[in-house]
Coordinates of C-alpha atoms in Angstrom, one line a residue:
Chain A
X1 CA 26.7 12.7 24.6
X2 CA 24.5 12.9 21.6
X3 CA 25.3 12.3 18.2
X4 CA 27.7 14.0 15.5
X5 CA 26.2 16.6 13.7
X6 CA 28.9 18.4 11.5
X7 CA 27.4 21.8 9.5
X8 CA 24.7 20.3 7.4
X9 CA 24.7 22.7 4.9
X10 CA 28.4 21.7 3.7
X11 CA 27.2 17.2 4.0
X12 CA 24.1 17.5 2.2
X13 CA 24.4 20.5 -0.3
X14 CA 20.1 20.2 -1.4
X15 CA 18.9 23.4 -3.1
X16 CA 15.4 24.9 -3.0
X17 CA 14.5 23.0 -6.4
X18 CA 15.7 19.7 -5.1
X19 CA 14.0 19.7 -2.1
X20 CA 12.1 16.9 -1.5
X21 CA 10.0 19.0 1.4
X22 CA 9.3 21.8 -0.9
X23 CA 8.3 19.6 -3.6
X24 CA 6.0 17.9 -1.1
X25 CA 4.8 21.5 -0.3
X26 CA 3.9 22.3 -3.5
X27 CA 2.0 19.4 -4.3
X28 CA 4.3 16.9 -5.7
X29 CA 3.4 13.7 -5.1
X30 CA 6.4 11.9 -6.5
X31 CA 8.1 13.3 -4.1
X32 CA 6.4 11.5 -1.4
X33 CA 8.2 8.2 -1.5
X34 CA 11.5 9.6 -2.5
X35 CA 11.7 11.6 1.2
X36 CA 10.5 8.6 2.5
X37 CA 13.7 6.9 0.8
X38 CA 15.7 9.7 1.5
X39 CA 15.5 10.0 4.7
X40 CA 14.2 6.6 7.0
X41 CA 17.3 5.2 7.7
X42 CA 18.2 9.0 8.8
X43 CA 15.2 8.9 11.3
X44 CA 15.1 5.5 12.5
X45 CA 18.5 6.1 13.5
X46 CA 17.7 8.7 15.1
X47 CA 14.6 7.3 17.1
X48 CA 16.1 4.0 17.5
X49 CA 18.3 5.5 19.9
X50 CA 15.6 6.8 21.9
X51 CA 13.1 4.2 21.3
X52 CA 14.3 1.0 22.8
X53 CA 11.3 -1.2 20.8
X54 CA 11.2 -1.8 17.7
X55 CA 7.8 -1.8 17.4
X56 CA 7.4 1.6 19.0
X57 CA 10.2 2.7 17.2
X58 CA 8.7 2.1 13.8
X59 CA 5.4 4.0 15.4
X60 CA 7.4 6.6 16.0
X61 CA 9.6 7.2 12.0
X62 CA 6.3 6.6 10.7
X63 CA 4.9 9.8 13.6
X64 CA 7.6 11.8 12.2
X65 CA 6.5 10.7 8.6
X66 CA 3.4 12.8 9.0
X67 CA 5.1 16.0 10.9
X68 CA 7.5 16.7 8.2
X69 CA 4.4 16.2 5.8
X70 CA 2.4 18.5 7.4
X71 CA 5.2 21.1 8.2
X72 CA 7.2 20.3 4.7
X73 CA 5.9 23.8 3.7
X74 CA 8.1 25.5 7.1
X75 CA 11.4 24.3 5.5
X76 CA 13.2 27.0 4.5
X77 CA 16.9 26.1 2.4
X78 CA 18.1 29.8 3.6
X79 CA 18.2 29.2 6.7
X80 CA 19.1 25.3 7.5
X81 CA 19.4 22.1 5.3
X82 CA 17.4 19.7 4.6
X83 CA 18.5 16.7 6.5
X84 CA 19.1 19.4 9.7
X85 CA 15.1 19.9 9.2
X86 CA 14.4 16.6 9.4
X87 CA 16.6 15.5 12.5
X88 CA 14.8 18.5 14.1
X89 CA 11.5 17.3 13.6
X90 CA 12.6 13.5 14.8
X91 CA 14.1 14.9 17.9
X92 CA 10.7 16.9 18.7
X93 CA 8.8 14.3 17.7
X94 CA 10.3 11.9 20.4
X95 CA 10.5 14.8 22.7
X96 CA 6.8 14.7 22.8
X97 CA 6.6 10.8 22.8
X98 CA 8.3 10.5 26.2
X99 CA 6.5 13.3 27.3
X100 CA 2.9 12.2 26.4
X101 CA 3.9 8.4 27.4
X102 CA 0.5 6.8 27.7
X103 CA -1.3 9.0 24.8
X104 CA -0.4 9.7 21.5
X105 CA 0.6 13.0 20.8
X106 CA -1.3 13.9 17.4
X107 CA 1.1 15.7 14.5
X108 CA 2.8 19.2 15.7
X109 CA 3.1 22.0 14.2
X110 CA 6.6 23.9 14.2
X111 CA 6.0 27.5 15.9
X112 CA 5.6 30.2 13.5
X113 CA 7.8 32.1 15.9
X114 CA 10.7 29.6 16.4
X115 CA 14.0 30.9 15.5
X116 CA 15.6 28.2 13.8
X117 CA 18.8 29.8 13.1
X118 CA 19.3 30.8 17.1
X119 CA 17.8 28.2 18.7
X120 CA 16.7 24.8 17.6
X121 CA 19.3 24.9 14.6
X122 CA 21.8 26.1 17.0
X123 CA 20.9 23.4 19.3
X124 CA 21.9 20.5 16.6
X125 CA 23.9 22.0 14.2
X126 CA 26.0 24.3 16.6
X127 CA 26.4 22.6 19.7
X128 CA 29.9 23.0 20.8
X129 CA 30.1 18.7 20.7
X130 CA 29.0 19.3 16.7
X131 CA 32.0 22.2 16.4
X132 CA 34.3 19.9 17.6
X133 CA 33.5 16.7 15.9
X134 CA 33.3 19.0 12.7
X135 CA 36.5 19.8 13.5
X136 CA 37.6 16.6 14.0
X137 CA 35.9 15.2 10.7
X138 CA 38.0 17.9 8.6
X139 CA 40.8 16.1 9.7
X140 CA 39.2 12.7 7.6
X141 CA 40.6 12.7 4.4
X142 CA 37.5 14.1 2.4
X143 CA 36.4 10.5 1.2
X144 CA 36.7 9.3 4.9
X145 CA 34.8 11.8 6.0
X146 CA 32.2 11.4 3.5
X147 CA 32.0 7.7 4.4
X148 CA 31.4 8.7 8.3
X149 CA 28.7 11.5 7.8
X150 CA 27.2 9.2 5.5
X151 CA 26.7 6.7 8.4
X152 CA 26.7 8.6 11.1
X153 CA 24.7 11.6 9.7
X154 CA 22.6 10.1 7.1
X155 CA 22.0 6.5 8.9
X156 CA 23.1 4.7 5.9
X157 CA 24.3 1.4 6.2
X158 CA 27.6 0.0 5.3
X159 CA 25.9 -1.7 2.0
X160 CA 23.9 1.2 1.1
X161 CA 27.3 3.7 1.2
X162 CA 29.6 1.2 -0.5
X163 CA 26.8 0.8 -3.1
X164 CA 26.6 5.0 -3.1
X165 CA 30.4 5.4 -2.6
X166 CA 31.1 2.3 -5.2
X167 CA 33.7 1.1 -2.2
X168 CA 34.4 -1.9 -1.6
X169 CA 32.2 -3.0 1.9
X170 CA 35.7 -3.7 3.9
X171 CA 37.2 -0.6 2.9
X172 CA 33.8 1.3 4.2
X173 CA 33.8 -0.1 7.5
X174 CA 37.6 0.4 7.7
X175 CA 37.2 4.1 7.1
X176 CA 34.1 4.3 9.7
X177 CA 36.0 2.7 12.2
X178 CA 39.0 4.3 11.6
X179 CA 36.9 7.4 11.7
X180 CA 34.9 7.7 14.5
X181 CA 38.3 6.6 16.6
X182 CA 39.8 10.0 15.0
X183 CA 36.5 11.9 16.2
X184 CA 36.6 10.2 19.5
X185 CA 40.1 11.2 20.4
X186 CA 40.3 14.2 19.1
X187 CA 37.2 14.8 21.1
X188 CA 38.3 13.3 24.0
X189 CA 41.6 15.8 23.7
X190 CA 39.9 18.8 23.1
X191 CA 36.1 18.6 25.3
X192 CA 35.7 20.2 28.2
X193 CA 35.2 18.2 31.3
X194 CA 31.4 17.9 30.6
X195 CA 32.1 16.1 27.3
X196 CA 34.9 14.2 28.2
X197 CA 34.3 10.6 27.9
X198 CA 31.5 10.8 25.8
X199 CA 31.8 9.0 22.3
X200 CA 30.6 9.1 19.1
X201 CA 27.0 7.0 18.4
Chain B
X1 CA -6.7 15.0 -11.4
X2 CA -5.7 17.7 -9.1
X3 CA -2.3 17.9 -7.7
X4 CA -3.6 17.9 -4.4
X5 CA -5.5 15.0 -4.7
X6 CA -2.8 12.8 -6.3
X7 CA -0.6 14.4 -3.2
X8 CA -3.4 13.3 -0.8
X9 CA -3.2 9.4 -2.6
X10 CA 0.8 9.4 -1.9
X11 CA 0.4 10.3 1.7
X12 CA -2.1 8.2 2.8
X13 CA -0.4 5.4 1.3
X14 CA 3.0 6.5 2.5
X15 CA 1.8 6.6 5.9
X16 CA -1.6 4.5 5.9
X17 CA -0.4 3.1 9.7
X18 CA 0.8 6.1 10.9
X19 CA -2.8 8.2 10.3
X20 CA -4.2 5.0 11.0
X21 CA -2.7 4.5 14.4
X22 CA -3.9 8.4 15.6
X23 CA -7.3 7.2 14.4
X24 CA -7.0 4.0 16.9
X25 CA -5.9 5.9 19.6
X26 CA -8.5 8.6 19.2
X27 CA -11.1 6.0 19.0
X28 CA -9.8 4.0 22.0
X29 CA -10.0 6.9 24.1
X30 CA -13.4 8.2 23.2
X31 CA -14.8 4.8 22.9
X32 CA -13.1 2.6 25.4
X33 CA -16.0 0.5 26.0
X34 CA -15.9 -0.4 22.0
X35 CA -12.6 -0.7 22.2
X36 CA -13.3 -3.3 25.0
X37 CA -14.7 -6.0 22.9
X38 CA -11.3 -6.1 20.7
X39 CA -9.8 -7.9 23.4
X40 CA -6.4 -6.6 25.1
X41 CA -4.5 -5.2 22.3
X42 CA -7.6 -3.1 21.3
X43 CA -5.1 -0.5 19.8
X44 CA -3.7 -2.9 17.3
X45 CA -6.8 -4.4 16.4
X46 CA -7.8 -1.1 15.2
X47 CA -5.2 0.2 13.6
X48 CA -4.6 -2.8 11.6
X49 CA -8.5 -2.3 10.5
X50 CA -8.3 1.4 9.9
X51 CA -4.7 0.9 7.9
X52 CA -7.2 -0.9 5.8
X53 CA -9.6 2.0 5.4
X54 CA -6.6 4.5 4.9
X55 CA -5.1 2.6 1.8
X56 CA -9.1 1.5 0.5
X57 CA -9.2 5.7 0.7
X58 CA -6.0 6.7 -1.2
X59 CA -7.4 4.5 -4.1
X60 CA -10.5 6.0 -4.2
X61 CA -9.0 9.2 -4.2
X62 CA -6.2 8.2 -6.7
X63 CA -9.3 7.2 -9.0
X64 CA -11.5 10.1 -8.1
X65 CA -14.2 7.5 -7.6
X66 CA -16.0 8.3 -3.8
X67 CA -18.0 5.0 -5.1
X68 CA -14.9 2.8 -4.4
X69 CA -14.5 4.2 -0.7
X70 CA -18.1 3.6 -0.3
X71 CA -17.8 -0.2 -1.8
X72 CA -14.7 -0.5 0.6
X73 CA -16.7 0.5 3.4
X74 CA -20.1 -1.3 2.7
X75 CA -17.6 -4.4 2.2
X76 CA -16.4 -3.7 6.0
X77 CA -19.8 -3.4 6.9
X78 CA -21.0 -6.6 5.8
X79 CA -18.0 -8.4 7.6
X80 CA -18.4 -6.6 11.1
X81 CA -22.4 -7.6 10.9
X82 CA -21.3 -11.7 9.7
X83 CA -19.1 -11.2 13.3
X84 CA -22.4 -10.2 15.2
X85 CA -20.0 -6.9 16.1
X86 CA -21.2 -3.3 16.0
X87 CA -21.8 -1.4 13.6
X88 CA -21.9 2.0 15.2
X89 CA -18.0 0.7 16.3
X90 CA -16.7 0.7 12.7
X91 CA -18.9 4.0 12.2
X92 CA -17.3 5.6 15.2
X93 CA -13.5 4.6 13.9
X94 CA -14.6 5.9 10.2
X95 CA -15.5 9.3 12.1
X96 CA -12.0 9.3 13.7
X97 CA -10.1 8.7 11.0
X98 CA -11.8 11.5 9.2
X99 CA -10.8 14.0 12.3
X100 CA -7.2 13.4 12.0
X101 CA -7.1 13.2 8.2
X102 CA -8.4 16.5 8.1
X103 CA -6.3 18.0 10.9
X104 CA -3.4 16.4 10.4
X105 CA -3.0 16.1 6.7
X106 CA -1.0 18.7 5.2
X107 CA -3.6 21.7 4.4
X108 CA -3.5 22.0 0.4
X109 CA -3.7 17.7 0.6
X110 CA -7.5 17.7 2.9
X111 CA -9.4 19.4 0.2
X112 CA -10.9 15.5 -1.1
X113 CA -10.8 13.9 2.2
X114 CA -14.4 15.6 4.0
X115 CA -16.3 14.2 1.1
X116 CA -15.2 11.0 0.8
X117 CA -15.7 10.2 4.4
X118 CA -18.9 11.9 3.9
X119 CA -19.7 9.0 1.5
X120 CA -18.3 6.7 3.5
X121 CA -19.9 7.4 6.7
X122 CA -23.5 7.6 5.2
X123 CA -23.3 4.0 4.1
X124 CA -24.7 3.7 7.9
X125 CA -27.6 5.6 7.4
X126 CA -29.4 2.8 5.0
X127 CA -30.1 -0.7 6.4
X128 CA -27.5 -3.0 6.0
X129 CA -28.4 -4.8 2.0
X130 CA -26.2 -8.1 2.6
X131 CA -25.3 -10.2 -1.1
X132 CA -27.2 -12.5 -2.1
X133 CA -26.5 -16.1 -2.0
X134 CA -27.1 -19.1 -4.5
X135 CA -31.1 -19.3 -5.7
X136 CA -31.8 -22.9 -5.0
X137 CA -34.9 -22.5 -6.9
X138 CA -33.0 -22.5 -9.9
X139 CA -31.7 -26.1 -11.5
X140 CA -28.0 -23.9 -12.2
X141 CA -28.5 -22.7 -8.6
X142 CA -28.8 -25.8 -7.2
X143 CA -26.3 -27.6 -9.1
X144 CA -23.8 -24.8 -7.9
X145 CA -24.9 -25.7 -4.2
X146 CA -24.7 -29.4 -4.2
X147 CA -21.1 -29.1 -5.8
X148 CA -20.3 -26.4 -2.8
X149 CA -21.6 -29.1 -0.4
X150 CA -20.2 -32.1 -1.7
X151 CA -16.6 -30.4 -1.7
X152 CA -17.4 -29.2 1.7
X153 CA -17.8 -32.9 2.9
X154 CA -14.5 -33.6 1.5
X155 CA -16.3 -35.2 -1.6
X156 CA -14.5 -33.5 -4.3
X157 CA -14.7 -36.4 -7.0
X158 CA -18.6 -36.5 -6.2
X159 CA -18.6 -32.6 -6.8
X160 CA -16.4 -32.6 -9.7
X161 CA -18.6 -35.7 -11.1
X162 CA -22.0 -34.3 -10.6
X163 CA -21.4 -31.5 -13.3
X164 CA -19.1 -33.7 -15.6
X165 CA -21.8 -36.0 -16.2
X166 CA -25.0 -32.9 -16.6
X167 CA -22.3 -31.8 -19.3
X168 CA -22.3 -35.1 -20.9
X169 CA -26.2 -34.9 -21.1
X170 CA -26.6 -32.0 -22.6
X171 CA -25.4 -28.8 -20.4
X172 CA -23.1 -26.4 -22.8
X173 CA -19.7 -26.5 -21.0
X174 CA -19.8 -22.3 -21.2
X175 CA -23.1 -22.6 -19.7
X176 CA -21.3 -24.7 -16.5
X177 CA -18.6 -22.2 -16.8
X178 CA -21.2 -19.1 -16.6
X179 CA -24.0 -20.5 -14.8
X180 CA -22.3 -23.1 -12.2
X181 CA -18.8 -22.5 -11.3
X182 CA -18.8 -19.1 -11.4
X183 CA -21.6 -19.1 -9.3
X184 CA -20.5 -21.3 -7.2
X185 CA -16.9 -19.6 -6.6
X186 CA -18.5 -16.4 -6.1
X187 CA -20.6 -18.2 -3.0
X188 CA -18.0 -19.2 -1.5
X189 CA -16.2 -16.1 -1.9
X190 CA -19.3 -15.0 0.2
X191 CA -19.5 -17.4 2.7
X192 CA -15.8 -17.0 3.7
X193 CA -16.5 -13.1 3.6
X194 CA -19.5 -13.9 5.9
X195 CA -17.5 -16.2 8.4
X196 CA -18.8 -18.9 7.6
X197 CA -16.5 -20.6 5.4
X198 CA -12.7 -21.1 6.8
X199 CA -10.2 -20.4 4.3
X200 CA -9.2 -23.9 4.4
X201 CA -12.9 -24.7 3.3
X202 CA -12.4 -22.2 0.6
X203 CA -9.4 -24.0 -0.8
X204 CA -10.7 -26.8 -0.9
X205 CA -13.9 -26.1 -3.3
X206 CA -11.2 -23.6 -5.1
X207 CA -8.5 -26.5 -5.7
X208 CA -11.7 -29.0 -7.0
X209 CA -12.6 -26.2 -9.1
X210 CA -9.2 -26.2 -10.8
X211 CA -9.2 -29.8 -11.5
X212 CA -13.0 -29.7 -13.1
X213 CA -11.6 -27.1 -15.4
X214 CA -9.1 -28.8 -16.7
X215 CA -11.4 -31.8 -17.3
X216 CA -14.2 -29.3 -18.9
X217 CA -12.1 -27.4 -20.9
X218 CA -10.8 -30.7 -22.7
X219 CA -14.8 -31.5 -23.6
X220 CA -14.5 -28.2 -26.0
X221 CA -13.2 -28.2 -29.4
X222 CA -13.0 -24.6 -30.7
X223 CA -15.3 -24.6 -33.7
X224 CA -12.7 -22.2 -35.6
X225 CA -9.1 -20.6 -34.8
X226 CA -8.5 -17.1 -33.9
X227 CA -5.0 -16.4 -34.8
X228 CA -5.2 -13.4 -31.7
X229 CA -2.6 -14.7 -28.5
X230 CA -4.7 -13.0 -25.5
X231 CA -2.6 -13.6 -22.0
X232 CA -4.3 -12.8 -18.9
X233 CA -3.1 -12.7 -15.3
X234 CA -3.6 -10.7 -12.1
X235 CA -0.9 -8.5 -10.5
X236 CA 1.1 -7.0 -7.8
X237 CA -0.6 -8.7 -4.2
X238 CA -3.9 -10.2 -6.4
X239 CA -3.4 -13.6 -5.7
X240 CA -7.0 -14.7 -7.1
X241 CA -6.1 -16.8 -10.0
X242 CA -9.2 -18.5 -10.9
X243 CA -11.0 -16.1 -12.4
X244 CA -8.0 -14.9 -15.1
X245 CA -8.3 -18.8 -15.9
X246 CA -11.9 -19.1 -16.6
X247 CA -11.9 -17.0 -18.7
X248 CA -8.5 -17.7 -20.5
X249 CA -10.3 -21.4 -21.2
X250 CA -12.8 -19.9 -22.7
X251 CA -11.1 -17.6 -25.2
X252 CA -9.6 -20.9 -26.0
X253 CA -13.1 -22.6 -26.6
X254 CA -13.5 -20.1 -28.6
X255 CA -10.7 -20.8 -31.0
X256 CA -7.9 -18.0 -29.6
X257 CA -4.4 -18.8 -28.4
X258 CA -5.1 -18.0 -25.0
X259 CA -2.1 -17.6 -21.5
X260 CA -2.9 -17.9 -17.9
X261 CA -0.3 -16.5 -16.0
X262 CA -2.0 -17.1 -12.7
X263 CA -1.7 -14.7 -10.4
X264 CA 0.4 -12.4 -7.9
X265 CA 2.3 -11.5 -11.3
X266 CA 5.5 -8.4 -10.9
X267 CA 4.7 -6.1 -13.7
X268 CA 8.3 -6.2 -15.0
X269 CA 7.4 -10.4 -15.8
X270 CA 3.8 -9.1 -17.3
X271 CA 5.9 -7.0 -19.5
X272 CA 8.3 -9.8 -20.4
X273 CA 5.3 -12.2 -21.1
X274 CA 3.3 -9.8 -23.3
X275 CA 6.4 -8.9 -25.7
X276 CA 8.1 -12.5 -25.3
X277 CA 4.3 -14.3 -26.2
X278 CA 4.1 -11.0 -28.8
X279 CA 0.3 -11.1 -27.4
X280 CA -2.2 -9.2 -29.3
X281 CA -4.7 -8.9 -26.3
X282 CA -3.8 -8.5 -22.3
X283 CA -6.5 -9.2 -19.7
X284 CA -6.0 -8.1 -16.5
X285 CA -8.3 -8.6 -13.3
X286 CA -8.4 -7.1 -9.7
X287 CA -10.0 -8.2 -6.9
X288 CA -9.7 -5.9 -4.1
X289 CA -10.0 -1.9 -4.2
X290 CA -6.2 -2.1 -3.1
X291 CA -4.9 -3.9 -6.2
X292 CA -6.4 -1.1 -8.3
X293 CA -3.0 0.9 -8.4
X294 CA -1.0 -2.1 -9.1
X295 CA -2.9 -3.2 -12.0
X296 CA -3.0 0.6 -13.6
X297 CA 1.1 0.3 -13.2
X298 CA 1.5 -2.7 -14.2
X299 CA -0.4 -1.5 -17.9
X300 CA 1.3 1.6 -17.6
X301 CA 4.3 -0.6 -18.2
X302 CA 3.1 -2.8 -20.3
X303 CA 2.4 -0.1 -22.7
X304 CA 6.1 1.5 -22.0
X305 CA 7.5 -1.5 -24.2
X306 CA 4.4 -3.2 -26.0
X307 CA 2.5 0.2 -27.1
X308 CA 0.3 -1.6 -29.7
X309 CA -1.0 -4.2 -27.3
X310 CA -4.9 -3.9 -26.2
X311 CA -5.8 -4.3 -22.1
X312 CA -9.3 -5.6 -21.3
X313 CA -9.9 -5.8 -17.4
X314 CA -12.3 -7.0 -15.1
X315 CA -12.8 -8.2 -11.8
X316 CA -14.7 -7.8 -8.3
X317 CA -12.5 -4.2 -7.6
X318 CA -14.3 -2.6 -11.1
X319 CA -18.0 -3.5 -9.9
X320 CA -18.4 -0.5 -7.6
X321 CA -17.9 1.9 -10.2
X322 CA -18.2 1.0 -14.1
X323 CA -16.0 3.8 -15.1
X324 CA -12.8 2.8 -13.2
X325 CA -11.6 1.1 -16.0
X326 CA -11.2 4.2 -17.8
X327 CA -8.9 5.8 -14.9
X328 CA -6.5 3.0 -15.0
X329 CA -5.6 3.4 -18.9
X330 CA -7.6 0.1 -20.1
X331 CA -8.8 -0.1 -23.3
X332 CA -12.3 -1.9 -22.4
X333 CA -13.9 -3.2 -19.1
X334 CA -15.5 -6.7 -19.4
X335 CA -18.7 -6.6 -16.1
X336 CA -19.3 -10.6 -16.1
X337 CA -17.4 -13.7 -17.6
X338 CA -19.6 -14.1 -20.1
X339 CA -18.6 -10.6 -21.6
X340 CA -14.6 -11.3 -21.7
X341 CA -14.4 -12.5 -25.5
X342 CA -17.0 -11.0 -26.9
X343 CA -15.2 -7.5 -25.3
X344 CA -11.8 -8.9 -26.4
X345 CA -13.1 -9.8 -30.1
X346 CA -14.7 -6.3 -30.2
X347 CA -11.0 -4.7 -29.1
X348 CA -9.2 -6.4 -31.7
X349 CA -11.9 -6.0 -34.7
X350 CA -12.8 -9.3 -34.8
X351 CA -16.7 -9.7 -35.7
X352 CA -17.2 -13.4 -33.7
X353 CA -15.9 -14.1 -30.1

């Protein structure tokens, strides 16, 4: 089973003006490093659990680095957040690694023509494993559940979200654990057979 | 600058290995007989060299100075010829890395890349100029030869001795400074470039020369006082300390209050230093092309907190293009050692240096 997605556009509010891809596509360069900032731990989390190296792996956020650059301009706020964008592009991205294999796959382009509202953006933001474990996250108390999609979502770790949370670093990986058992069992409960057994990453 | 071209600086840099390692791969696959001679791990090789390359171009672009990629480049040039390797190899990975960075750029960040790899790439078409060594015609030149040489034997007290004793007959301490060590440390700098010095060698002489200083620069009492504080240093990854002291002796022989703060120096410490010393006059030096941006931060903040304070800079990275020093908020550019003081008593008014 893959990982937790709950509805991006309720974890990670971003508006058009705060975009760090929009920014990027109109020519800001500050906003370079900040998405860099922003988002690694986000995307090596992501390709770290495709990419068992971590040399390769490290290849590969930097690979995604230059796809979000050069599609930063093909974000759209309407239509899906900001950190749902970008765990799009690091999911293609490795797509196309393990498909190339012995090549390098040069940086993509997302299709003009892609429906991300129906399709890809269903695909991680409305899988029927991310409508339950959303589900299962409103059950969190809202700081709980803050702490988890922090982790879980954003691929902070337990320093960086008591340092953002101002927690203390026990009571953070209390609330993760005691999290992601919630998630697990209610998921467990409530998943069809196909899901059953699967946990939360 | 434009936008776009600052944009184009903050991507390279952001991603320098990431372009870098499409270049290698593109190279390795069109060229995998040139990729041969890189051993094994061919990929790596070459993406380590182009990553290189990629950050030499951001700062060229940062600085809108095409003469600093083309310096970078020559540089590279130079070294792959010393290591009897190909040219048309590094010629052939320059033309890659211009194919992905202008198809895989974003498009509004491409518009300065095609001309600076232009410039880069027609280093090749002119016949390789190398630097030229030490004259040994010359008595200075010779001098600056036998010290290299008697360091290089593991002789350093002979070295040190030889030009300790041509002071004490007569040769002007700033003339040994100007005409013989400098000389001398910028041969070696050569040599090592070249191969044929290990860096091992290279701290040796470099370690000597420290020790002469400190035994020249006691020979010199200033013939009047300067009451001017200049501190000098070299920042971010600039670890190349020997020049900033040089010259800091010599603002003292020449009756100012004068800092070394060696090198590899965080800006937020330069900044300390300059208000803490209250220093009238900051000199600042950068070797490589690389440790342009970090030196133009690093005054940036200076200025944040001491406002008033006047930056002189120098160094090998200002030598390809003599306007630089304007792009990186200086207040004067000094081209040899022997213009520091004159260009730092000009900056603060002061009619002798």
């Amino acid at each position: 089973m893959g990982s937790v997605v709950a509805d991006p556009r309720e974890l990670d509010p971003v508006g058009a003006e705060d975009s760090f891809l929009l920014r990027i596509a109109n020519g800001d360069h500050g906003a370079v490093k900040a998405c860099i900032d922003k988002y690694g731990n986000l995307v090596w989390s992501i390709v770290r659990r495709m990419v068992p190296s971590p040399a390769d792996a490290e290849d590969a956020v930097q690979e995604v680095f230059l796809d979000l650059w050069k599609n930063a301009s093909r974000f759209e706020p309407g239509r899906s957040s900001e950190v749902a964008f970008v765990a799009m592009v690091t999911r293609r991205r490795m797509i196309d690694r393990l498909r190339a294999r012995d090549r390098r796959p040069r940086t993509m382009a997302i299709p003009e023509e892609m429906d991300f509202s129906s399709d890809e953006h269903e695909r991680i933001e409305r899988s029927a494993e991310a409508s339950l474990a959303m589900r299962a996250l409103k059950e969190l108390k809202p700081e709980q559940r803050r702490v988890v999609i922090l982790s879980v979502v954003e691929g902070m770790s337990h320093g960086e979200i008591s340092e953002r949370m101002r927690l203390p670093l026990g009571t953070v990986k209390s609330y993760i654990r005691r999290g992601l058992t919630v998630v697990r069992e209610s998921l467990a409960s409530s998943a069809p057979k196909g899901i059953e057994g699967g946990g939360v990453e | 600058m434009s936008d776009n071209g600052l944009l184009a600086a903050s991507l390279l840099n952001g991603s320098a290995g990431a372009y870098a390692g499409f270049a290698a791969s593109q190279f390795c696959e069109k060229h995998p007989e040139a990729a041969q001679r890189f051993g094994s791990d061919a990929f790596s090789a070459w993406k380590a060299n182009l990553t290189v390359r990629v950050r030499e171009l951001a700062v060229a672009v940062e600085m809108q100075s095409p003469d600093l990629f083309v310096a970078s480049v020559q540089w590279a040039r130079e070294s792959f010829a010393a290591r009897d390797l190909p040219q048309d190899d590094l010629r052939a990975s320059l033309e890659c890395l211009t194919d992905v960075l202008t198809h895989d750029l974003p498009e509004h960040a491409r518009d300065p890349i095609p001309e600076y790899c232009a410039r880069g790439l027609e280093v090749f078409e002119a016949p390789l100029a190398t630097t030229p060594g030490l004259d040994p015609s010359s008595q200075h030149g010779r001098m600056a030869l036998t010290y290299i040489e008697a360091c290089l034997s593991g002789d350093t007290r002979r070295a040190m001795d030889q030009i300790l004793q041509a002071t004490e007959n007569g040769l002007d301490v700033r003339s040994a400074y100007f005409e013989v060590i400098a000389p001398a440390q910028r041969e070696v700098g050569r040599l090592w470039h070249l191969g044929q010095l290990g860096i091992h060698e290279e701290h040796v002489v470099t370690a000597a020369t420290h020790s002469l200083l400190t035994l020249l620069a006691e020979r010199v009492r200033p013939q009047e006082t300067i009451d001017k504080l200049v501190v000098g240093s070299a920042v971010g990854d600039d670890q190349h300390e020997l020049g900033i002291r040089m010259i800091m002796d010599l603002f003292a022989m020449a009756g100012w209050r004068s800092l070394s703060l060696g090198g590899h120096m965080p800006a937020t410490n330069l900044t300390l230093a300059v208000r803490g010393f209250d220093a009238d006059l900051l000199l600042l030096s950068a070797t490589l092309v690389t440790h342009l941006t970090a030196l133009r931060d690093a005054i940036a903040e200076v200025r944040t907190h001491s406002p008033g304070i006047k930056v002189l800079v120098g160094g090998l990275a200002f030598q390809a293009d003599p306007t630089v020093w304007r792009r990186v908020g200086a207040d004067g550019f000094a081209a040899s050692v022997s213009d520091a003081v004159p260009e730092g008593a000009r900056l603060l008014g002061i009619s002798s240096g």
